[in-house]
């Protein structure tokens, strides 16, 4: 399976450890009490989109959905339409796209949402990365969210990567998705088994969500990173790739690399808590500046290496 396939929540045919949440939403739906605007809040990769994919599969394909095992049938007509983004009554909108939306595009979006759903059936509109939508986009959408049609339901996926307008919170029923550490590890182990993955990163000693594990593990293999090598050697490889591809996932991988470095026992034993926090904050800040100001990579590596050696 390709990287994009692993990372697409629609390919998560089995729902691990979130079954009670799914049962809760299904019960609300069957009682006609499902909220018109639902916000799922939690770290990116914790399973929010996967949870909603299973819920919507139940709604539109319940005869083919294995509710007991929480498993999607990938041979159903619904799934084939859904995986190819052509199922008409589910609209998916990504904040990563709409963060720089233009006025004309906003009008098109509003027009799309105000059209009656196909066959008059219920329609779900998903806003992924809702916190990344521009303020203009959110303000334009507020009126639609405040006055939804009888058949429309809005699901907002909030990854908490930046603050979100309070008015969005006030119009939503917020449900937080949290994973205890033992559950997090169990889900990752299940993903490893189901996908027959080779593990290249430490996920047990670092608070890594299942989704981010899949991403960082795959990227680490792609770059042939060896986490036993010098920190700056790996950092240089990642930043070199970022300069070439401009893939923001590489920057997130550098933050994982930093977390991994400071989680090593020899580093934790060498530095007191204040010094560890100071150095880690310095490295994170330098990476932010590298991206924002397009800093020289060699100078950055030298500065970081000097900081690690001399404090």
Coordinates of C-alpha atoms in Angstrom, one line a residue:
X1 CA 0.0 0.0 0.0
X2 CA 1.3 3.5 -0.9
X3 CA 1.9 6.2 1.6
X4 CA -1.1 8.2 0.6
X5 CA -3.3 5.0 1.0
X6 CA -2.0 4.5 4.6
X7 CA -2.7 8.1 5.5
X8 CA -6.2 8.2 3.9
X9 CA -8.7 7.5 6.8
X10 CA -11.1 6.1 4.2
X11 CA -8.8 3.1 3.9
X12 CA -9.1 2.4 7.6
X13 CA -11.6 -0.4 7.2
X14 CA -11.5 -1.5 10.9
X15 CA -12.1 1.0 13.7
X16 CA -9.7 0.4 16.6
X17 CA -10.6 1.3 20.2
X18 CA -13.2 4.0 19.3
X19 CA -16.2 1.7 19.1
X20 CA -17.9 3.2 22.1
X21 CA -17.8 6.7 20.5
X22 CA -19.2 5.2 17.3
X23 CA -22.0 3.5 19.2
X24 CA -22.8 6.8 20.9
X25 CA -23.1 8.7 17.6
X26 CA -25.2 6.0 16.0
X27 CA -27.5 6.0 19.0
X28 CA -28.0 9.8 18.7
X29 CA -28.6 9.4 15.0
X30 CA -31.2 6.6 15.4
X31 CA -33.0 8.7 18.0
X32 CA -33.0 11.7 15.6
X33 CA -30.8 13.6 18.1
X34 CA -27.6 13.8 16.1
X35 CA -26.3 17.4 16.4
X36 CA -26.7 19.7 13.4
X37 CA -23.1 20.9 14.0
X38 CA -20.7 18.5 15.6
X39 CA -17.1 19.4 16.4
X40 CA -14.6 16.6 17.0
X41 CA -11.5 18.0 18.8
X42 CA -8.2 16.2 19.3
X43 CA -4.6 15.8 18.2
X44 CA -4.1 15.2 14.4
X45 CA -4.0 11.5 13.7
X46 CA -5.9 10.5 16.8
X47 CA -8.7 8.9 14.7
X48 CA -11.4 11.6 14.3
X49 CA -11.8 11.3 10.6
X50 CA -11.7 7.5 10.7
X51 CA -14.4 7.6 13.3
X52 CA -16.6 9.8 11.1
X53 CA -16.0 7.6 8.1
X54 CA -17.3 4.6 9.9
X55 CA -20.3 6.6 11.2
X56 CA -21.2 7.8 7.7
X57 CA -20.7 4.3 6.3
X58 CA -23.2 3.1 8.9
X59 CA -25.7 5.8 7.8
X60 CA -25.5 5.2 4.1
X61 CA -24.4 1.6 3.9
X62 CA -25.7 0.0 7.1
X63 CA -26.7 -3.3 5.5
X64 CA -23.1 -3.8 4.5
X65 CA -21.4 -2.4 7.6
X66 CA -20.3 -4.9 10.3
X67 CA -21.4 -3.0 13.4
X68 CA -20.3 -5.7 15.8
X69 CA -16.7 -5.8 14.4
X70 CA -16.8 -2.1 13.4
X71 CA -15.6 -3.0 9.9
X72 CA -16.3 -1.5 6.5
X73 CA -17.0 -3.6 3.5
X74 CA -14.8 -2.2 0.7
X75 CA -16.7 -4.1 -2.0
X76 CA -19.9 -2.2 -1.5
X77 CA -21.2 0.2 -4.1
X78 CA -21.3 3.0 -1.4
X79 CA -17.6 2.5 -0.5
X80 CA -16.5 2.5 -4.1
X81 CA -18.2 5.9 -4.6
X82 CA -17.0 7.2 -1.3
X83 CA -13.3 6.3 -1.7
X84 CA -13.4 8.1 -5.1
X85 CA -15.1 11.2 -3.7
X86 CA -18.2 10.9 -5.9
X87 CA -20.8 10.0 -3.3
X88 CA -23.2 13.0 -3.7
X89 CA -24.5 13.3 -0.2
X90 CA -21.1 13.7 1.5
X91 CA -19.2 16.9 0.9
X92 CA -15.6 17.1 2.1
X93 CA -13.8 20.4 2.6
X94 CA -10.2 20.8 3.7
X95 CA -9.0 23.8 5.7
X96 CA -5.6 23.4 4.1
X97 CA -7.2 24.4 0.8
X98 CA -9.6 27.1 2.1
X99 CA -7.1 28.9 4.3
X100 CA -6.3 31.2 1.3
X101 CA -9.7 31.1 -0.4
X102 CA -10.7 33.9 -2.8
X103 CA -14.1 35.7 -2.8
X104 CA -15.3 33.9 -5.9
X105 CA -14.4 30.5 -4.5
X106 CA -16.3 31.4 -1.3
X107 CA -19.4 32.2 -3.4
X108 CA -19.1 28.8 -5.1
X109 CA -18.8 27.0 -1.8
X110 CA -21.8 28.8 -0.4
X111 CA -23.8 28.0 -3.5
X112 CA -22.8 24.3 -3.2
X113 CA -23.9 24.1 0.5
X114 CA -27.3 25.8 -0.2
X115 CA -28.3 23.3 -2.9
X116 CA -30.7 20.5 -1.9
X117 CA -29.1 17.1 -1.4
X118 CA -29.6 14.4 -4.0
X119 CA -33.0 12.6 -3.7
X120 CA -33.7 14.8 -0.7
X121 CA -31.6 12.5 1.6
X122 CA -29.6 13.6 4.5
X123 CA -26.3 15.2 3.7
X124 CA -23.1 15.5 5.7
X125 CA -20.6 18.3 5.2
X126 CA -17.2 17.6 6.7
X127 CA -14.8 20.5 7.4
X128 CA -11.4 18.9 8.0
X129 CA -8.7 21.1 9.7
X130 CA -11.4 23.6 10.5
X131 CA -8.9 25.7 12.4
X132 CA -7.0 26.3 9.2
X133 CA -9.9 27.9 7.4
X134 CA -9.4 31.7 6.8
X135 CA -11.4 34.0 9.0
X136 CA -13.3 35.2 6.0
X137 CA -14.2 31.6 5.1
X138 CA -15.4 30.9 8.7
X139 CA -17.4 34.1 8.9
X140 CA -19.1 33.4 5.5
X141 CA -19.9 29.9 6.7
X142 CA -21.3 30.9 10.1
X143 CA -24.7 31.9 8.7
X144 CA -25.0 28.6 6.9
X145 CA -24.0 26.7 10.0
X146 CA -26.4 28.7 12.2
X147 CA -29.3 28.0 9.9
X148 CA -28.8 24.5 8.5
X149 CA -31.4 22.9 6.3
X150 CA -33.4 20.1 7.8
X151 CA -31.4 17.5 5.9
X152 CA -27.9 18.9 6.4
X153 CA -25.4 18.0 9.1
X154 CA -22.0 19.6 9.6
X155 CA -19.0 17.9 11.1
X156 CA -16.0 20.0 12.0
X157 CA -12.6 18.3 12.5
X158 CA -10.5 20.4 14.9
X159 CA -6.9 19.4 15.1
X160 CA -6.0 22.2 17.5
X161 CA -3.0 23.4 15.5
X162 CA -4.1 27.0 16.0
X163 CA -6.8 28.9 17.8
X164 CA -10.4 28.7 16.4
X165 CA -13.0 31.4 16.4
X166 CA -15.1 31.3 19.6
X167 CA -18.3 31.7 17.5
X168 CA -17.6 28.4 15.8
X169 CA -17.4 26.7 19.2
X170 CA -20.6 28.4 20.4
X171 CA -22.5 27.0 17.4
X172 CA -21.2 23.4 17.8
X173 CA -21.5 20.4 20.1
X174 CA -17.9 19.6 20.9
X175 CA -16.8 16.1 21.5
X176 CA -13.1 15.6 22.5
X177 CA -11.3 12.5 21.2
X178 CA -8.5 11.5 23.6
X179 CA -6.4 8.3 23.8
X180 CA -4.9 6.9 26.9
X181 CA -1.3 5.9 26.4
X182 CA -2.0 2.2 26.5
X183 CA -4.8 2.6 24.0
X184 CA -2.7 4.7 21.7
X185 CA 0.0 2.0 21.7
X186 CA -2.6 -0.7 21.2
X187 CA -4.0 1.0 18.1
X188 CA -0.5 1.5 16.6
X189 CA 0.3 -2.2 17.2
X190 CA -3.0 -3.1 15.4
X191 CA -2.1 -0.8 12.5
X192 CA 1.3 -2.5 12.3
X193 CA -0.2 -5.9 12.2
X194 CA -3.0 -5.1 9.7
X195 CA -0.7 -3.3 7.3
X196 CA 2.3 -5.6 7.9
X197 CA 4.6 -2.6 8.6
X198 CA 8.3 -2.5 9.3
X199 CA 8.8 -0.2 12.3
X200 CA 11.5 2.4 12.1
X201 CA 10.6 4.8 14.9
X202 CA 10.0 4.7 18.6
X203 CA 6.3 5.1 19.3
X204 CA 6.2 3.8 22.8
X205 CA 8.3 6.4 24.6
X206 CA 7.0 9.4 22.6
X207 CA 3.4 10.6 22.6
X208 CA 2.8 9.9 18.9
X209 CA -0.8 9.6 17.6
X210 CA -1.6 6.6 15.4
X211 CA -1.9 8.8 12.3
X212 CA 1.4 10.5 12.9
X213 CA 3.0 7.2 13.5
X214 CA 2.0 6.0 10.0
X215 CA 3.2 9.3 8.5
X216 CA 6.6 9.6 10.3
X217 CA 7.4 5.9 10.1
X218 CA 6.9 5.9 6.3
X219 CA 8.8 9.2 5.8
X220 CA 11.7 7.9 8.0
X221 CA 11.9 4.8 5.7
X222 CA 11.7 6.9 2.6
X223 CA 14.6 9.1 3.8
X224 CA 16.4 6.0 5.2
X225 CA 16.8 7.7 8.6
X226 CA 18.6 5.9 11.3
X227 CA 17.7 7.3 14.7
X228 CA 20.9 5.9 16.3
X229 CA 22.9 8.3 14.1
X230 CA 23.9 11.8 15.1
X231 CA 20.9 14.1 15.5
X232 CA 22.2 16.8 13.1
X233 CA 22.9 14.2 10.4
X234 CA 19.2 13.1 10.3
X235 CA 18.1 16.8 10.6
X236 CA 20.2 17.7 7.6
X237 CA 18.6 14.9 5.5
X238 CA 15.1 16.0 6.4
X239 CA 15.7 19.7 5.8
X240 CA 17.4 18.9 2.5
X241 CA 14.3 17.1 1.4
X242 CA 12.1 19.9 2.6
X243 CA 14.0 22.4 0.6
X244 CA 13.6 20.3 -2.5
X245 CA 9.9 19.2 -2.1
X246 CA 8.5 21.9 0.1
X247 CA 6.5 19.2 1.9
X248 CA 5.3 20.5 5.2
X249 CA 5.2 17.0 6.6
X250 CA 9.0 17.1 6.6
X251 CA 8.9 20.0 9.1
X252 CA 6.6 18.0 11.3
X253 CA 9.0 15.1 11.0
X254 CA 11.8 17.4 12.3
X255 CA 9.7 18.2 15.4
X256 CA 9.3 14.4 16.0
X257 CA 13.1 14.1 15.5
X258 CA 13.6 16.7 18.2
X259 CA 11.2 14.9 20.6
X260 CA 13.0 11.6 19.9
X261 CA 16.4 13.1 20.6
X262 CA 15.4 14.6 24.0
X263 CA 13.6 11.4 25.0
X264 CA 16.8 9.4 25.0
X265 CA 17.9 8.4 28.5
X266 CA 21.5 9.6 27.9
X267 CA 20.2 13.1 27.0
X268 CA 17.6 13.2 29.8
X269 CA 20.3 12.1 32.3
X270 CA 22.8 14.7 31.0
X271 CA 20.5 17.7 31.2
X272 CA 18.3 19.0 34.1
X273 CA 14.7 19.7 33.3
X274 CA 15.2 23.4 32.8
X275 CA 18.1 23.0 30.5
X276 CA 16.3 20.3 28.5
X277 CA 13.3 22.6 28.1
X278 CA 15.5 25.5 27.0
X279 CA 17.4 23.5 24.4
X280 CA 14.3 21.9 23.0
X281 CA 12.5 25.3 22.8
X282 CA 15.6 26.7 21.0
X283 CA 15.6 23.9 18.4
X284 CA 11.8 24.2 17.8
X285 CA 12.2 27.9 17.4
X286 CA 15.1 27.6 14.9
X287 CA 13.0 25.2 12.8
X288 CA 10.1 27.7 12.8
X289 CA 12.5 30.5 11.7
X290 CA 14.0 28.2 9.0
X291 CA 10.6 27.8 7.4
X292 CA 9.4 31.4 7.9
X293 CA 12.5 33.2 6.8
X294 CA 14.1 30.6 4.5
X295 CA 17.3 30.5 6.5
X296 CA 20.5 29.0 5.2
X297 CA 20.5 25.3 6.0
X298 CA 24.2 25.0 6.7
X299 CA 24.2 28.0 9.1
X300 CA 21.2 26.5 10.9
X301 CA 22.8 23.1 11.3
X302 CA 26.0 24.7 12.6
X303 CA 24.0 26.9 15.1
X304 CA 22.0 23.9 16.4
X305 CA 25.1 21.7 16.6
X306 CA 26.9 24.5 18.6
X307 CA 23.9 24.8 21.0
X308 CA 23.8 21.0 21.6
X309 CA 27.5 20.8 22.3
X310 CA 27.9 24.0 24.4
X311 CA 24.4 24.7 25.7

